[in-house]
JSON list of C-alpha atoms in Angstrom, two decimals:
[
{"chain": "A", "resi": 29, "resn": "MET", "atom": "CA", "xyz": [-18.84, 3.61, -5.02]},
{"chain": "A", "resi": 30, "resn": "SER", "atom": "CA", "xyz": [-19.51, -0.11, -5.24]},
{"chain": "A", "resi": 31, "resn": "ILE", "atom": "CA", "xyz": [-17.45, -2.66, -3.36]},
{"chain": "A", "resi": 32, "resn": "GLU", "atom": "CA", "xyz": [-15.75, -3.60, -6.66]},
{"chain": "A", "resi": 33, "resn": "GLU", "atom": "CA", "xyz": [-14.87, 0.04, -7.31]},
{"chain": "A", "resi": 34, "resn": "TYR", "atom": "CA", "xyz": [-13.56, 0.34, -3.75]},
{"chain": "A", "resi": 35, "resn": "LEU", "atom": "CA", "xyz": [-11.37, -2.75, -4.13]},
{"chain": "A", "resi": 36, "resn": "SER", "atom": "CA", "xyz": [-10.00, -1.40, -7.39]},
{"chain": "A", "resi": 37, "resn": "TRP", "atom": "CA", "xyz": [-9.32, 1.98, -5.75]},
{"chain": "A", "resi": 38, "resn": "ARG", "atom": "CA", "xyz": [-7.78, 0.25, -2.72]},
{"chain": "A", "resi": 39, "resn": "THR", "atom": "CA", "xyz": [-5.19, -1.52, -4.90]},
{"chain": "A", "resi": 40, "resn": "GLY", "atom": "CA", "xyz": [-3.49, 1.81, -5.53]},
{"chain": "A", "resi": 41, "resn": "ALA", "atom": "CA", "xyz": [-4.22, 3.31, -2.13]},
{"chain": "A", "resi": 42, "resn": "GLY", "atom": "CA", "xyz": [-1.14, 2.14, -0.28]},
{"chain": "A", "resi": 43, "resn": "ASP", "atom": "CA", "xyz": [-0.13, 5.65, 0.70]},
{"chain": "A", "resi": 44, "resn": "VAL", "atom": "CA", "xyz": [-3.67, 6.86, 1.47]},
{"chain": "A", "resi": 45, "resn": "PRO", "atom": "CA", "xyz": [-4.25, 7.60, 5.16]},
{"chain": "A", "resi": 46, "resn": "LEU", "atom": "CA", "xyz": [-6.07, 4.95, 7.17]},
{"chain": "A", "resi": 47, "resn": "ALA", "atom": "CA", "xyz": [-9.03, 7.23, 7.94]},
{"chain": "A", "resi": 48, "resn": "ARG", "atom": "CA", "xyz": [-9.65, 7.86, 4.24]},
{"chain": "A", "resi": 49, "resn": "GLN", "atom": "CA", "xyz": [-9.43, 4.14, 3.45]},
{"chain": "A", "resi": 50, "resn": "LEU", "atom": "CA", "xyz": [-11.91, 3.28, 6.20]},
{"chain": "A", "resi": 51, "resn": "LYS", "atom": "CA", "xyz": [-14.34, 5.97, 5.08]},
{"chain": "A", "resi": 52, "resn": "ALA", "atom": "CA", "xyz": [-14.17, 4.71, 1.48]},
{"chain": "A", "resi": 53, "resn": "ALA", "atom": "CA", "xyz": [-14.73, 1.12, 2.60]},
{"chain": "A", "resi": 54, "resn": "ILE", "atom": "CA", "xyz": [-17.70, 2.16, 4.77]},
{"chain": "A", "resi": 55, "resn": "ALA", "atom": "CA", "xyz": [-19.25, 4.02, 1.85]},
{"chain": "A", "resi": 56, "resn": "ALA", "atom": "CA", "xyz": [-18.65, 1.05, -0.46]},
{"chain": "A", "resi": 57, "resn": "THR", "atom": "CA", "xyz": [-20.75, -1.28, 1.71]},
{"chain": "A", "resi": 58, "resn": "GLY", "atom": "CA", "xyz": [-23.93, 0.64, 0.91]},
{"chain": "A", "resi": 59, "resn": "GLN", "atom": "CA", "xyz": [-25.02, -0.03, 4.49]},
{"chain": "A", "resi": 60, "resn": "SER", "atom": "CA", "xyz": [-26.29, 2.58, 6.90]},
{"chain": "A", "resi": 61, "resn": "LEU", "atom": "CA", "xyz": [-23.88, 3.85, 9.50]},
{"chain": "A", "resi": 62, "resn": "TYR", "atom": "CA", "xyz": [-26.32, 2.63, 12.13]},
{"chain": "A", "resi": 63, "resn": "ALA", "atom": "CA", "xyz": [-26.16, -0.94, 10.77]},
{"chain": "A", "resi": 64, "resn": "ILE", "atom": "CA", "xyz": [-22.35, -0.83, 10.69]},
{"chain": "A", "resi": 65, "resn": "ALA", "atom": "CA", "xyz": [-22.25, 0.58, 14.22]},
{"chain": "A", "resi": 66, "resn": "GLN", "atom": "CA", "xyz": [-24.54, -2.18, 15.47]},
{"chain": "A", "resi": 67, "resn": "ALA", "atom": "CA", "xyz": [-22.52, -4.90, 13.74]},
{"chain": "A", "resi": 68, "resn": "THR", "atom": "CA", "xyz": [-19.15, -3.63, 15.01]},
{"chain": "A", "resi": 69, "resn": "GLY", "atom": "CA", "xyz": [-20.04, -2.50, 18.51]},
{"chain": "A", "resi": 70, "resn": "VAL", "atom": "CA", "xyz": [-18.95, 1.05, 17.70]},
{"chain": "A", "resi": 71, "resn": "ALA", "atom": "CA", "xyz": [-21.25, 3.74, 19.06]},
{"chain": "A", "resi": 72, "resn": "ALA", "atom": "CA", "xyz": [-23.32, 5.19, 16.21]},
{"chain": "A", "resi": 73, "resn": "PRO", "atom": "CA", "xyz": [-22.55, 8.84, 17.13]},
{"chain": "A", "resi": 74, "resn": "VAL", "atom": "CA", "xyz": [-18.81, 8.05, 17.14]},
{"chain": "A", "resi": 75, "resn": "LEU", "atom": "CA", "xyz": [-19.04, 6.46, 13.71]},
{"chain": "A", "resi": 76, "resn": "GLN", "atom": "CA", "xyz": [-21.16, 9.32, 12.35]},
{"chain": "A", "resi": 77, "resn": "ARG", "atom": "CA", "xyz": [-18.72, 12.00, 13.58]},
{"chain": "A", "resi": 78, "resn": "PHE", "atom": "CA", "xyz": [-15.75, 10.03, 12.20]},
{"chain": "A", "resi": 79, "resn": "VAL", "atom": "CA", "xyz": [-17.31, 9.68, 8.75]},
{"chain": "A", "resi": 80, "resn": "ASN", "atom": "CA", "xyz": [-18.25, 13.37, 8.77]},
{"chain": "A", "resi": 81, "resn": "GLY", "atom": "CA", "xyz": [-14.64, 14.29, 9.56]},
{"chain": "A", "resi": 82, "resn": "GLU", "atom": "CA", "xyz": [-15.58, 15.79, 12.93]},
{"chain": "A", "resi": 83, "resn": "ARG", "atom": "CA", "xyz": [-13.32, 13.47, 14.95]},
{"chain": "A", "resi": 84, "resn": "GLY", "atom": "CA", "xyz": [-10.67, 10.80, 14.67]},
{"chain": "A", "resi": 85, "resn": "ILE", "atom": "CA", "xyz": [-10.99, 7.28, 15.97]},
{"chain": "A", "resi": 86, "resn": "THR", "atom": "CA", "xyz": [-8.94, 5.09, 18.25]},
{"chain": "A", "resi": 87, "resn": "LEU", "atom": "CA", "xyz": [-6.87, 2.21, 16.98]},
{"chain": "A", "resi": 88, "resn": "GLU", "atom": "CA", "xyz": [-9.29, -0.13, 18.74]},
{"chain": "A", "resi": 89, "resn": "THR", "atom": "CA", "xyz": [-12.24, 1.34, 16.84]},
{"chain": "A", "resi": 90, "resn": "ALA", "atom": "CA", "xyz": [-10.28, 1.26, 13.58]},
{"chain": "A", "resi": 91, "resn": "GLY", "atom": "CA", "xyz": [-9.58, -2.41, 14.24]},
{"chain": "A", "resi": 92, "resn": "LYS", "atom": "CA", "xyz": [-13.26, -3.19, 14.79]},
{"chain": "A", "resi": 93, "resn": "LEU", "atom": "CA", "xyz": [-14.20, -1.43, 11.57]},
{"chain": "A", "resi": 94, "resn": "ALA", "atom": "CA", "xyz": [-11.38, -3.04, 9.61]},
{"chain": "A", "resi": 95, "resn": "THR", "atom": "CA", "xyz": [-12.36, -6.51, 10.79]},
{"chain": "A", "resi": 96, "resn": "TYR", "atom": "CA", "xyz": [-15.99, -5.94, 9.82]},
{"chain": "A", "resi": 97, "resn": "LEU", "atom": "CA", "xyz": [-15.01, -4.50, 6.44]},
{"chain": "A", "resi": 98, "resn": "GLY", "atom": "CA", "xyz": [-12.61, -7.34, 5.69]},
{"chain": "A", "resi": 99, "resn": "LEU", "atom": "CA", "xyz": [-9.52, -5.15, 5.89]},
{"chain": "A", "resi": 100, "resn": "SER", "atom": "CA", "xyz": [-6.26, -5.63, 7.78]},
{"chain": "A", "resi": 101, "resn": "LEU", "atom": "CA", "xyz": [-4.34, -3.07, 9.78]},
{"chain": "A", "resi": 102, "resn": "LEU", "atom": "CA", "xyz": [-0.71, -3.59, 8.88]},
{"chain": "A", "resi": 103, "resn": "PRO", "atom": "CA", "xyz": [2.32, -1.47, 9.71]},
{"chain": "A", "resi": 104, "resn": "GLU", "atom": "CA", "xyz": [4.12, 0.19, 6.85]},
{"chain": "A", "resi": 105, "resn": "PRO", "atom": "CA", "xyz": [7.23, -1.71, 5.79]},
{"chain": "A", "resi": 106, "resn": "HIS", "atom": "CA", "xyz": [10.42, 0.10, 6.70]},
{"chain": "A", "resi": 107, "resn": "LEU", "atom": "CA", "xyz": [12.88, 0.46, 3.89]}
]
């Protein structure tokens, strides 16, 4: 998935879980997980296990990834 395809997908992804959105954005960069880990300060094994679905991540780690990927963590609006 290219970054353009990701952004198009993201437009309709409002109800998609955060983990799935982060994984899609990571994949869309085309960068290695090691490069992303180095750039974000997230331990490479943590990032690898998260992407492989073997573990969750903390809000702090999600924030680091979101910042690097140009995303924002926003609460859902309450109706």
